Amino acid sequence: MDREDITVGPKGVLAAVLTPMAGDLAPDHAAFAAHCHRLLAAGCHGLSVFGTTGEANSLSTGERLAAFEALLDGGVPAETLLPGTGSCALTDTVRLSRAALEAGAAGVLVLPPFYYKGVGDDGLFRFFAEVIERVGDDRLRLYLYHIPQMTGVDLGLPLISRLIDAYPGAIAGTKDSSGDMKRIATLCREFPDLSVLAGTETLLLETLRSGGAGCISATVNVTSRLARRVYDAHTAGRDGEAEALQERLSDLRGSIEAYPVIPALKALMAALTGDKAWRNLRPPLSAPDEEQTEDLLSSVPLAELL
Amino acid sequence: MDREDITVGPKGVLAAVLTPMAGDLAPDHAAFAAHCHRLLAAGCHGLSVFGTTGEANSLSTGERLAAFEALLDGGVPAETLLPGTGSCALTDTVRLSRAALEAGAAGVLVLPPFYYKGVGDDGLFRFFAEVIERVGDDRLRLYLYHIPQMTGVDLGLPLISRLIDAYPGAIAGTKDSSGDMKRIATLCREFPDLSVLAGTETLLLETLRSGGAGCISATVNVTSRLARRVYDAHTAGRDGEAEALQERLSDLRGSIEAYPVIPALKALMAALTGDKAWRNLRPPLSAPDEEQTEDLLSSVPLAELL
């Protein structure tokens, strides 16, 4: 990968990295580092580890910290990493964010606290404000993670605006998993200094054309090569090629999205690597049964993956 | 309180105990133990600490364990405690549940993992099964915590039935915060060995009459004396008195429920104790402003509380 891409911060094609688990459902550190290297080699500009796809909230804070350490020990460049540090507990998010910052990660991707519903913007503002104040380091680059279908919490534009006004340096970007291109375009227009990353590579080209920074996506675990080609064609101004590649990329994503995405991706990784342990998932997620797996493997063009 | 009530396990009137916080938003251990003693003296049969009302998911696992230890050190009888040990992370729930069990708690109240939505019963079953298997102790008494308005996850009757069939000793009861009396009555009828506790004292008498065990409620932090009188009148067969008291109790709860409940309860505790620190809440929860607080304090009959 291009070193220049690394130094500008999370931009381009980022995988929301899967977390491989051993038979006892503990993160498999060696397989995790190997997968990160595989994704960088396949063209990812960056790696958003410990997000929804990474089953991060199914891990304890200690397990997240240990797995993060293991990635660094395994030679994954810290500056390619945008780890999720969201948690319902302020103190956990502060601890995880500080560890990421001290290791030299590109930034941190932070969910709103997601247990309570209907809490109002004041409480959400105070959560992010407390995180920033408690981390207490000007180098912090916080990315707001909007995924209301999981959190049940809305990060509305007035809240984002208020946070940018209060912490213009620290609030660096957002991952928007709403799937709503209109909202993504509005974010790009209203907040020109915010790095806006779509939560799916289906919206990669459109997000880039709207002035966004790229995408962070679950399916990029297996579509990174093609996604990177879309990005490169776009930045080189080869518009027709970018569009044709985007169409292929969206079709590829569509073939995977027909199944519960995280279990499907782990089943695909098991097929691609020949390592059955890839199928392990922490509850409440479940692996597809044999019939569903066969169906998946026959409908997704494996040769086009990774 | 009656020692006999303690030994039969969680039954009767249980408070979903508030967690007092210091100025830095760390749990105030001394105030926490004092509040537990106050609630037991006011007639609570048991104490469900670390639930929704206790802001447990806003605390790290380490903070929860330390606060639990502090209650025991503060002389709160372990057998009165039904701590919440729910978390999105299997390993955290196992760790918290084992600590509760080893300390001699009456049981543990366990949320379904609440980050992922729409995961299906297999994954939820596997979560609870793994908790029970990993704790690996016949003394475990697990109470299923159903509160879909926060978790976004439904603990349906087929799942509960499957869990009881697989772990008849361990699945001891349920706290049902659906507010749906029809569901509560069905649970009592379909699962006669399950201790069914309503999530509000408004349904206390009706739940007892349906064969349920009692209630675990947020507002019992300030209504315990009156709630206990409802329970005692019912068990003594004084039906008319029980009904009249239940009506007063429901009115009292209603006057509080008109406000966001956890902030309102903390504001009431601040007024009742004269200790302003009671108003501290971890984000994303927020304290009411001065005007709202005055409104609350003027509309709730303070003299009837606790």
XYZ file of C-alpha atoms in Angstrom:
612
model
C 0.000 0.000 0.000
C 0.922 3.608 -0.526
C 2.595 5.071 2.581
C 1.028 8.423 1.803
C -2.436 6.934 2.277
C -1.490 5.844 5.760
C -0.299 9.207 6.964
C -3.378 11.184 5.963
C -5.578 9.311 8.390
C -8.499 7.016 7.691
C -9.421 7.625 4.064
C -10.361 5.367 1.211
C -11.287 1.748 1.693
C -11.355 0.456 5.252
C -12.416 -3.011 6.330
C -14.545 -3.398 9.430
C -12.316 -6.279 10.391
C -13.714 -9.648 11.487
C -12.330 -11.088 14.736
C -11.362 -14.749 14.352
C -12.151 -16.806 17.446
C -10.640 -20.027 18.769
C -12.763 -23.016 19.784
C -13.270 -21.550 23.254
C -14.481 -18.313 21.597
C -11.449 -16.319 22.721
C -10.020 -14.056 19.984
C -7.348 -15.918 18.003
C -4.547 -13.350 18.076
C -2.359 -14.950 15.416
C -5.232 -15.413 12.964
C -6.370 -11.843 13.688
C -2.988 -10.309 12.826
C -2.703 -12.528 9.760
C -6.106 -11.341 8.551
C -5.105 -7.697 9.042
C -1.969 -8.214 6.975
C -4.051 -10.001 4.319
C -6.458 -7.039 4.113
C -3.674 -4.471 3.811
C -2.051 -6.558 1.091
C -5.401 -6.745 -0.697
C -5.562 -2.962 -0.898
C -7.277 -1.708 2.245
C -6.134 1.786 3.197
C -7.011 1.149 6.813
C -8.499 -1.295 9.271
C -11.390 -0.591 11.533
C -10.956 -3.330 14.088
C -13.386 -3.873 17.004
C -16.533 -2.622 15.356
C -19.902 -4.291 14.878
C -18.403 -6.786 12.405
C -15.566 -7.500 14.827
C -18.036 -8.574 17.532
C -16.288 -6.055 19.781
C -19.213 -5.590 22.121
C -19.259 -9.351 22.638
C -15.729 -9.085 24.064
C -14.746 -7.768 27.475
C -12.634 -4.628 27.633
C -9.669 -6.731 28.741
C -10.089 -9.023 25.732
C -10.242 -6.009 23.402
C -7.090 -4.502 24.887
C -5.205 -7.799 24.679
C -6.255 -8.387 21.066
C -5.233 -4.833 20.132
C -1.813 -5.325 21.755
C -1.452 -8.580 19.840
C -2.050 -6.825 16.513
C 0.733 -4.360 17.239
C 3.006 -7.178 18.367
C 2.072 -8.968 15.160
C 3.439 -6.104 13.107
C 0.211 -4.439 12.004
C 1.095 -0.735 11.620
C -0.710 1.257 14.332
C -1.361 4.142 11.941
C -3.520 1.891 9.728
C -5.824 1.121 12.645
C -9.092 2.843 13.502
C -10.230 0.723 16.445
C -13.768 0.823 17.770
C -13.682 1.925 21.395
C -17.408 2.311 21.952
C -19.051 0.855 25.014
C -22.037 1.634 27.206
C -19.614 2.525 29.981
C -17.806 5.849 29.829
C -14.849 4.458 31.738
C -14.362 1.576 29.275
C -14.465 3.903 26.270
C -11.918 6.207 27.906
C -9.612 3.292 28.715
C -9.818 1.795 25.218
C -9.435 5.188 23.517
C -6.398 6.103 25.558
C -4.744 2.777 24.732
C -5.420 3.305 21.015
C -4.073 6.839 21.132
C -0.935 5.860 23.020
C -0.226 3.106 20.503
C -0.427 5.595 17.636
C -3.704 4.511 16.046
C -5.129 6.789 13.356
C -8.174 7.523 15.474
C -10.953 5.876 17.430
C -14.437 4.956 16.269
C -16.925 5.579 19.064
C -20.509 4.366 19.372
C -22.948 6.359 21.439
C -23.742 4.542 24.698
C -26.436 2.148 23.505
C -28.208 0.641 26.501
C -30.582 3.484 27.360
C -33.006 4.650 24.705
C -34.546 8.086 24.217
C -32.022 9.824 26.435
C -31.816 13.070 24.477
C -28.928 15.001 22.989
C -27.705 16.537 26.260
C -26.775 13.158 27.688
C -25.176 11.983 24.432
C -23.216 15.222 24.135
C -22.016 14.846 27.700
C -20.867 11.266 27.001
C -18.643 12.256 24.069
C -17.492 15.401 25.878
C -16.477 13.365 28.928
C -14.590 10.890 26.726
C -12.640 13.719 25.066
C -11.971 15.545 28.348
C -10.929 12.389 30.189
C -8.627 11.169 27.423
C -7.259 14.717 27.612
C -4.874 14.566 24.661
C -4.868 16.886 21.648
C -3.854 14.018 19.404
C -7.249 12.336 19.865
C -9.159 11.896 16.593
C -12.652 10.683 17.366
C -14.956 9.255 14.698
C -18.659 9.190 15.567
C -20.151 5.798 14.773
C -23.760 6.094 13.606
C -25.508 2.720 13.359
C -29.030 3.246 14.705
C -30.251 -0.186 13.613
C -28.029 -1.687 16.344
C -27.769 1.073 18.937
C -31.329 2.340 18.814
C -29.724 5.746 19.341
C -29.760 8.536 16.774
C -26.707 10.750 16.261
C -28.597 13.622 14.734
C -27.033 16.511 12.839
C -27.672 19.077 15.595
C -25.722 16.872 18.027
C -22.839 16.397 15.559
C -22.758 20.146 14.945
C -22.673 20.866 18.672
C -19.812 18.392 19.170
C -17.772 19.861 16.294
C -18.283 23.360 17.692
C -17.154 22.281 21.157
C -14.278 20.019 20.048
C -13.285 21.050 16.512
C -9.955 19.204 16.581
C -11.070 16.033 18.289
C -14.250 15.311 16.331
C -12.494 14.153 13.178
C -15.034 12.121 11.299
C -17.963 9.783 11.224
C -18.801 6.313 10.048
C -22.371 6.433 8.839
C -24.058 3.038 8.685
C -27.545 4.423 8.171
C -27.393 3.376 4.519
C -28.994 6.744 3.797
C -27.049 8.427 0.964
C -29.011 11.641 1.433
C -27.802 11.893 5.030
C -24.223 11.088 4.000
C -24.277 13.806 1.325
C -25.713 16.268 3.834
C -22.958 15.438 6.339
C -20.311 16.047 3.635
C -21.896 19.376 2.707
C -22.678 20.680 6.197
C -19.428 19.598 7.853
C -16.641 20.031 5.306
C -13.904 19.353 7.878
C -15.437 16.047 8.943
C -14.169 12.837 7.338
C -17.341 11.071 6.286
C -17.096 7.335 5.685
C -20.068 5.320 4.455
C -20.828 2.086 6.287
C -21.067 0.126 3.047
C -18.930 -0.071 -0.094
C -22.165 0.026 -2.103
C -22.070 3.777 -1.440
C -18.301 4.143 -1.915
C -18.264 5.978 -5.237
C -21.253 8.144 -4.418
C -19.726 9.076 -1.059
C -16.406 9.992 -2.676
C -18.221 12.094 -5.285
C -20.083 13.885 -2.480
C -16.775 14.825 -0.879
C -16.705 11.982 1.622
C -13.519 10.159 2.625
C -14.471 6.598 1.716
C -16.092 3.627 3.375
C -15.696 1.314 6.345
C -17.486 -1.889 5.566
C -18.023 -5.412 6.866
C -18.041 -6.986 3.432
C -14.696 -5.331 2.593
C -13.261 -8.269 4.571
C -13.702 -10.141 1.294
C -14.191 -7.393 -1.334
C -11.179 -5.197 -0.624
C -9.355 -5.708 -3.915
C -12.344 -4.662 -5.988
C -13.278 -1.838 -3.602
C -9.762 -0.475 -3.882
C -10.023 -0.502 -7.663
C -13.166 1.633 -7.438
C -11.307 4.101 -5.237
C -8.256 4.223 -7.497
C -10.312 4.659 -10.671
C -12.220 7.504 -9.028
C -9.132 9.336 -7.767
C -7.476 8.949 -11.195
C -10.537 10.558 -12.770
C -11.460 7.438 -14.770
C -15.163 7.951 -14.155
C -16.591 5.364 -16.499
C -14.299 2.675 -15.160
C -15.107 3.659 -11.583
C -18.812 3.321 -12.291
C -18.466 -0.069 -13.940
C -16.335 -1.344 -11.060
C -18.749 0.094 -8.511
C -21.575 -1.805 -10.169
C -19.632 -5.072 -9.907
C -18.720 -4.278 -6.304
C -22.332 -3.565 -5.368
C -23.450 -6.817 -6.996
C -20.795 -8.709 -5.063
C -21.870 -7.103 -1.804
C -25.483 -7.841 -2.661
C -24.758 -11.546 -3.053
C -23.352 -11.645 0.494
C -25.911 -9.318 2.058
C -28.666 -11.775 1.225
C -27.456 -13.661 4.336
C -26.866 -12.515 7.939
C -23.668 -10.633 7.137
C -21.217 -11.412 9.945
C -21.874 -15.184 9.992
C -21.781 -15.189 6.172
C -18.415 -13.426 6.115
C -16.946 -15.867 8.609
C -18.261 -18.783 6.546
C -16.659 -17.239 3.444
C -13.351 -16.790 5.262
C -13.491 -20.456 6.329
C -14.003 -21.444 2.703
C -11.293 -19.112 1.386
C -8.657 -20.111 3.943
C -9.653 -23.729 4.554
C -9.614 -23.000 8.283
C -12.894 -24.117 9.840
C -12.199 -22.150 13.032
C -13.200 -19.066 11.043
C -16.804 -20.183 11.512
C -16.670 -19.581 15.283
C -18.880 -16.743 16.501
C -19.640 -15.518 19.982
C -23.271 -15.720 20.975
C -25.683 -14.079 20.305
C -24.435 -14.548 16.725
C -24.795 -18.005 15.219
C -23.086 -19.777 12.359
C -25.313 -20.783 9.443
C -26.141 -24.497 9.258
C -24.653 -26.753 6.576
C -27.472 -26.189 4.094
C -27.346 -22.393 4.434
C -23.567 -22.486 4.134
C -23.706 -24.502 0.899
C -26.305 -22.119 -0.438
C -24.092 -19.138 0.416
C -20.951 -20.656 -1.054
C -22.734 -21.517 -4.291
C -24.263 -18.067 -4.733
C -21.228 -15.879 -3.967
C -18.499 -15.829 -6.655
C -15.586 -16.941 -4.451
C -12.998 -16.296 -7.160
C -13.758 -12.571 -7.032
C -13.216 -12.282 -3.285
C -10.450 -10.742 -1.217
C -37.208 -7.620 58.046
C -38.329 -11.198 58.423
C -35.374 -13.608 58.154
C -37.644 -16.195 56.566
C -38.227 -13.891 53.631
C -34.514 -13.801 52.986
C -33.964 -17.529 52.869
C -36.650 -18.327 50.288
C -34.896 -16.351 47.571
C -36.024 -13.257 45.751
C -39.704 -12.911 46.538
C -41.934 -10.018 47.480
C -40.831 -6.435 47.086
C -37.400 -5.828 45.580
C -35.895 -2.454 44.778
C -33.979 -2.031 41.538
C -31.390 -0.140 43.529
C -30.033 3.240 42.413
C -26.246 3.608 42.351
C -25.134 6.834 44.023
C -22.173 8.451 42.254
C -19.479 10.794 43.509
C -18.599 14.047 41.732
C -16.240 12.192 39.383
C -19.095 9.794 38.559
C -17.457 6.842 40.307
C -19.893 4.786 42.412
C -19.980 6.122 45.975
C -19.509 2.884 47.905
C -20.456 4.227 51.329
C -23.625 5.935 50.088
C -24.498 2.785 48.122
C -24.303 0.509 51.177
C -26.200 3.066 53.253
C -28.968 3.157 50.662
C -29.192 -0.655 50.648
C -29.559 -0.706 54.437
C -32.192 2.035 54.183
C -34.206 -0.008 51.676
C -34.062 -3.179 53.761
C -35.163 -1.194 56.832
C -38.017 0.272 54.793
C -39.366 -3.197 54.075
C -37.713 -4.446 50.913
C -37.426 -8.223 50.820
C -34.466 -8.016 48.508
C -32.249 -5.735 46.475
C -31.686 -5.964 42.789
C -28.492 -3.971 42.450
C -26.804 -3.280 39.072
C -29.900 -3.236 36.924
C -31.210 -0.610 34.510
C -32.005 1.751 37.399
C -28.542 1.156 38.861
C -26.903 2.403 35.644
C -24.973 -0.878 35.656
C -24.281 -0.894 31.939
C -22.756 2.569 32.324
C -20.151 1.046 34.665
C -17.189 -1.093 33.690
C -17.096 -4.688 34.888
C -14.325 -3.760 37.305
C -16.437 -0.956 38.753
C -19.379 -3.319 39.167
C -17.248 -5.915 40.941
C -15.695 -3.332 43.261
C -19.068 -1.827 44.165
C -20.493 -5.298 44.833
C -17.540 -6.114 47.134
C -18.106 -2.823 48.926
C -21.736 -3.694 49.649
C -20.697 -6.963 51.266
C -17.968 -5.187 53.225
C -20.611 -2.655 54.245
C -22.671 -5.385 55.889
C -25.417 -5.790 53.290
C -26.449 -9.468 53.572
C -25.435 -11.299 50.394
C -28.605 -13.390 50.445
C -30.738 -10.253 50.008
C -28.941 -9.396 46.771
C -30.029 -10.223 43.240
C -27.338 -8.418 41.249
C -27.675 -7.727 37.559
C -24.826 -9.432 35.726
C -25.984 -8.822 32.178
C -23.593 -7.514 29.570
C -23.132 -7.771 25.825
C -19.989 -9.804 26.471
C -20.352 -13.431 27.511
C -17.075 -13.313 29.427
C -18.180 -10.312 31.513
C -21.494 -11.930 32.421
C -19.692 -15.129 33.437
C -17.214 -13.204 35.579
C -19.889 -11.108 37.309
C -22.192 -14.099 37.838
C -19.441 -16.213 39.350
C -18.529 -13.417 41.766
C -22.166 -13.056 42.821
C -22.544 -16.793 43.302
C -19.351 -17.122 45.300
C -20.424 -14.285 47.584
C -23.717 -16.051 48.328
C -26.115 -13.803 46.423
C -29.691 -15.040 46.050
C -29.296 -15.227 42.291
C -28.277 -13.227 39.262
C -30.444 -11.144 36.945
C -29.235 -11.509 33.372
C -30.080 -9.391 30.339
C -29.853 -10.920 26.902
C -26.829 -9.565 24.998
C -28.268 -6.332 23.664
C -25.966 -4.929 21.002
C -27.017 -7.057 18.031
C -30.654 -6.979 16.974
C -32.707 -9.658 15.280
C -30.255 -12.439 16.114
C -32.823 -15.208 16.637
C -33.483 -17.595 19.485
C -30.589 -19.967 18.744
C -27.984 -17.327 19.470
C -29.799 -16.096 22.578
C -30.207 -19.659 23.849
C -26.526 -20.282 23.284
C -25.608 -17.130 25.222
C -27.526 -18.184 28.347
C -26.401 -21.802 27.952
C -22.749 -20.723 27.763
C -23.170 -18.551 30.872
C -24.625 -21.474 32.823
C -22.048 -23.976 31.543
C -19.109 -21.641 32.133
C -20.201 -20.669 35.645
C -20.527 -24.431 36.116
C -22.060 -24.448 39.593
C -25.339 -26.108 40.604
C -26.038 -23.291 43.015
C -26.526 -20.809 40.169
C -29.998 -19.254 40.136
C -30.407 -17.249 36.968
C -33.249 -14.764 36.470
C -34.002 -13.767 32.879
C -34.331 -10.011 32.547
C -36.900 -9.038 29.927
C -36.854 -5.319 29.119
C -37.290 -5.028 25.351
C -37.724 -1.239 25.423
C -34.023 -0.980 26.336
C -32.477 -4.123 24.859
C -34.413 -4.249 21.608
C -34.286 -8.024 22.150
C -37.321 -10.181 22.824
C -37.154 -13.044 25.323
C -40.093 -14.933 23.876
C -41.926 -17.767 25.621
C -40.522 -20.475 23.299
C -36.983 -19.404 24.252
C -37.806 -19.343 27.972
C -39.391 -22.773 27.677
C -36.337 -24.155 25.886
C -34.019 -22.742 28.556
C -36.089 -24.194 31.406
C -36.111 -27.599 29.698
C -32.334 -27.529 29.255
C -31.460 -26.040 32.660
C -34.419 -26.650 34.986
C -32.481 -25.884 38.166
C -30.526 -22.900 36.962
C -33.301 -20.946 35.253
C -34.971 -19.800 38.450
C -37.075 -16.836 37.488
C -37.644 -13.764 35.410
C -38.006 -10.037 35.850
C -40.549 -8.904 33.311
C -40.397 -5.197 32.521
C -42.660 -5.398 29.505
C -45.452 -3.805 31.535
C -47.722 -6.377 29.889
C -49.849 -8.022 32.591
C -51.186 -10.566 30.119
C -47.651 -11.785 29.425
C -46.840 -11.879 33.138
C -49.976 -13.949 33.878
C -49.095 -16.302 31.019
C -45.564 -16.771 32.382
C -46.986 -17.619 35.828
C -49.406 -20.133 34.317
C -47.092 -21.760 31.756
C -44.003 -21.972 33.974
C -45.199 -22.731 37.524
C -41.652 -23.337 38.813
C -40.389 -19.985 37.557
C -40.340 -17.029 39.975
C -42.046 -14.272 38.042
C -41.380 -10.722 39.186
C -43.079 -7.740 37.556
C -40.856 -4.807 36.611
C -43.199 -2.307 38.263
C -44.996 -2.183 41.625
C -48.085 -0.982 39.747
C -48.561 -4.662 38.850
C -47.524 -6.015 42.278
C -50.912 -7.165 43.541
C -52.053 -8.472 40.177
C -48.800 -10.394 39.760
C -49.101 -11.933 43.234
C -52.700 -12.918 42.502
C -51.551 -14.553 39.252
C -49.109 -16.696 41.221
C -46.090 -14.481 40.634
C -43.373 -13.860 43.216
C -43.534 -10.080 43.457
C -41.879 -7.118 41.794
C -38.478 -5.575 41.151
C -38.960 -1.900 40.549
C -37.037 1.339 40.102
C -39.559 3.441 41.974
C -39.384 1.051 44.968
C -36.229 3.036 45.796
C -38.710 5.518 47.286
C -41.982 3.551 47.598
C -40.765 0.475 49.500
C -42.738 1.004 52.697
C -46.057 1.281 50.895
C -45.189 -1.530 48.464
C -44.384 -3.806 51.405
C -47.767 -3.033 52.970
C -49.477 -4.154 49.754
C -47.515 -7.411 49.893
C -48.268 -8.006 53.568
C -51.985 -7.259 53.218
C -52.166 -9.673 50.279
C -50.326 -12.514 52.018
C -52.510 -12.034 55.125
C -55.592 -12.377 52.926
C -56.806 -8.828 53.623
C -57.943 -8.340 50.043
C -59.822 -5.066 50.366
C -56.941 -3.431 52.225
C -54.457 -4.768 49.674
C -56.479 -3.243 46.851
C -56.786 0.148 48.527
C -53.047 0.218 49.251
C -52.237 -0.900 45.698
C -54.281 2.011 44.379
C -52.318 4.475 46.508
C -49.065 2.828 45.479
C -49.923 3.035 41.778
C -50.858 6.710 42.154
C -47.546 7.384 43.884
C -45.621 5.593 41.134
C -47.627 7.489 38.532
C -46.594 10.840 40.014
C -42.931 9.880 39.582
C -43.289 8.152 36.217
C -44.436 11.425 34.678
C -40.685 12.286 34.594
C -37.662 10.394 33.215
C -37.601 7.838 36.008
C -33.931 7.344 36.961
C -33.075 11.088 37.030
C -36.333 11.744 38.903
C -35.523 9.115 41.527
C -32.061 10.544 42.062
C -33.531 14.030 42.412
C -36.010 12.680 44.971
C -33.208 10.969 46.915
C -31.279 14.254 46.937
C -34.343 15.991 48.373
C -35.040 13.240 50.920
C -31.464 12.952 52.187
C -30.300 16.534 51.699
C -27.284 15.162 49.827
C -26.958 16.897 46.454
C -24.471 14.276 45.213
C -27.485 12.021 44.735
C -28.242 14.025 41.586
C -25.092 12.763 39.845
C -25.772 10.518 36.842
C -23.426 8.959 34.342
C -23.987 10.028 30.787
C -26.026 9.307 28.710
C -28.479 10.012 31.548
C -28.929 13.643 32.556
C -30.199 15.316 35.695
C -33.346 17.439 35.330
C -32.748 21.202 35.352
C -33.812 23.372 38.296
C -37.279 24.094 36.941
C -38.027 20.440 36.200
C -36.721 19.485 39.629
C -38.976 21.987 41.381
C -41.899 20.742 39.337
C -41.116 17.147 40.309
C -40.671 17.920 43.994
C -43.932 19.840 44.129
C -45.952 17.122 42.400
C -44.689 14.040 44.280
C -45.916 13.687 47.897
C -42.487 13.486 49.554
C -43.960 12.608 52.962
C -45.240 9.304 51.584
C -41.855 8.216 50.225
C -39.368 5.577 51.376
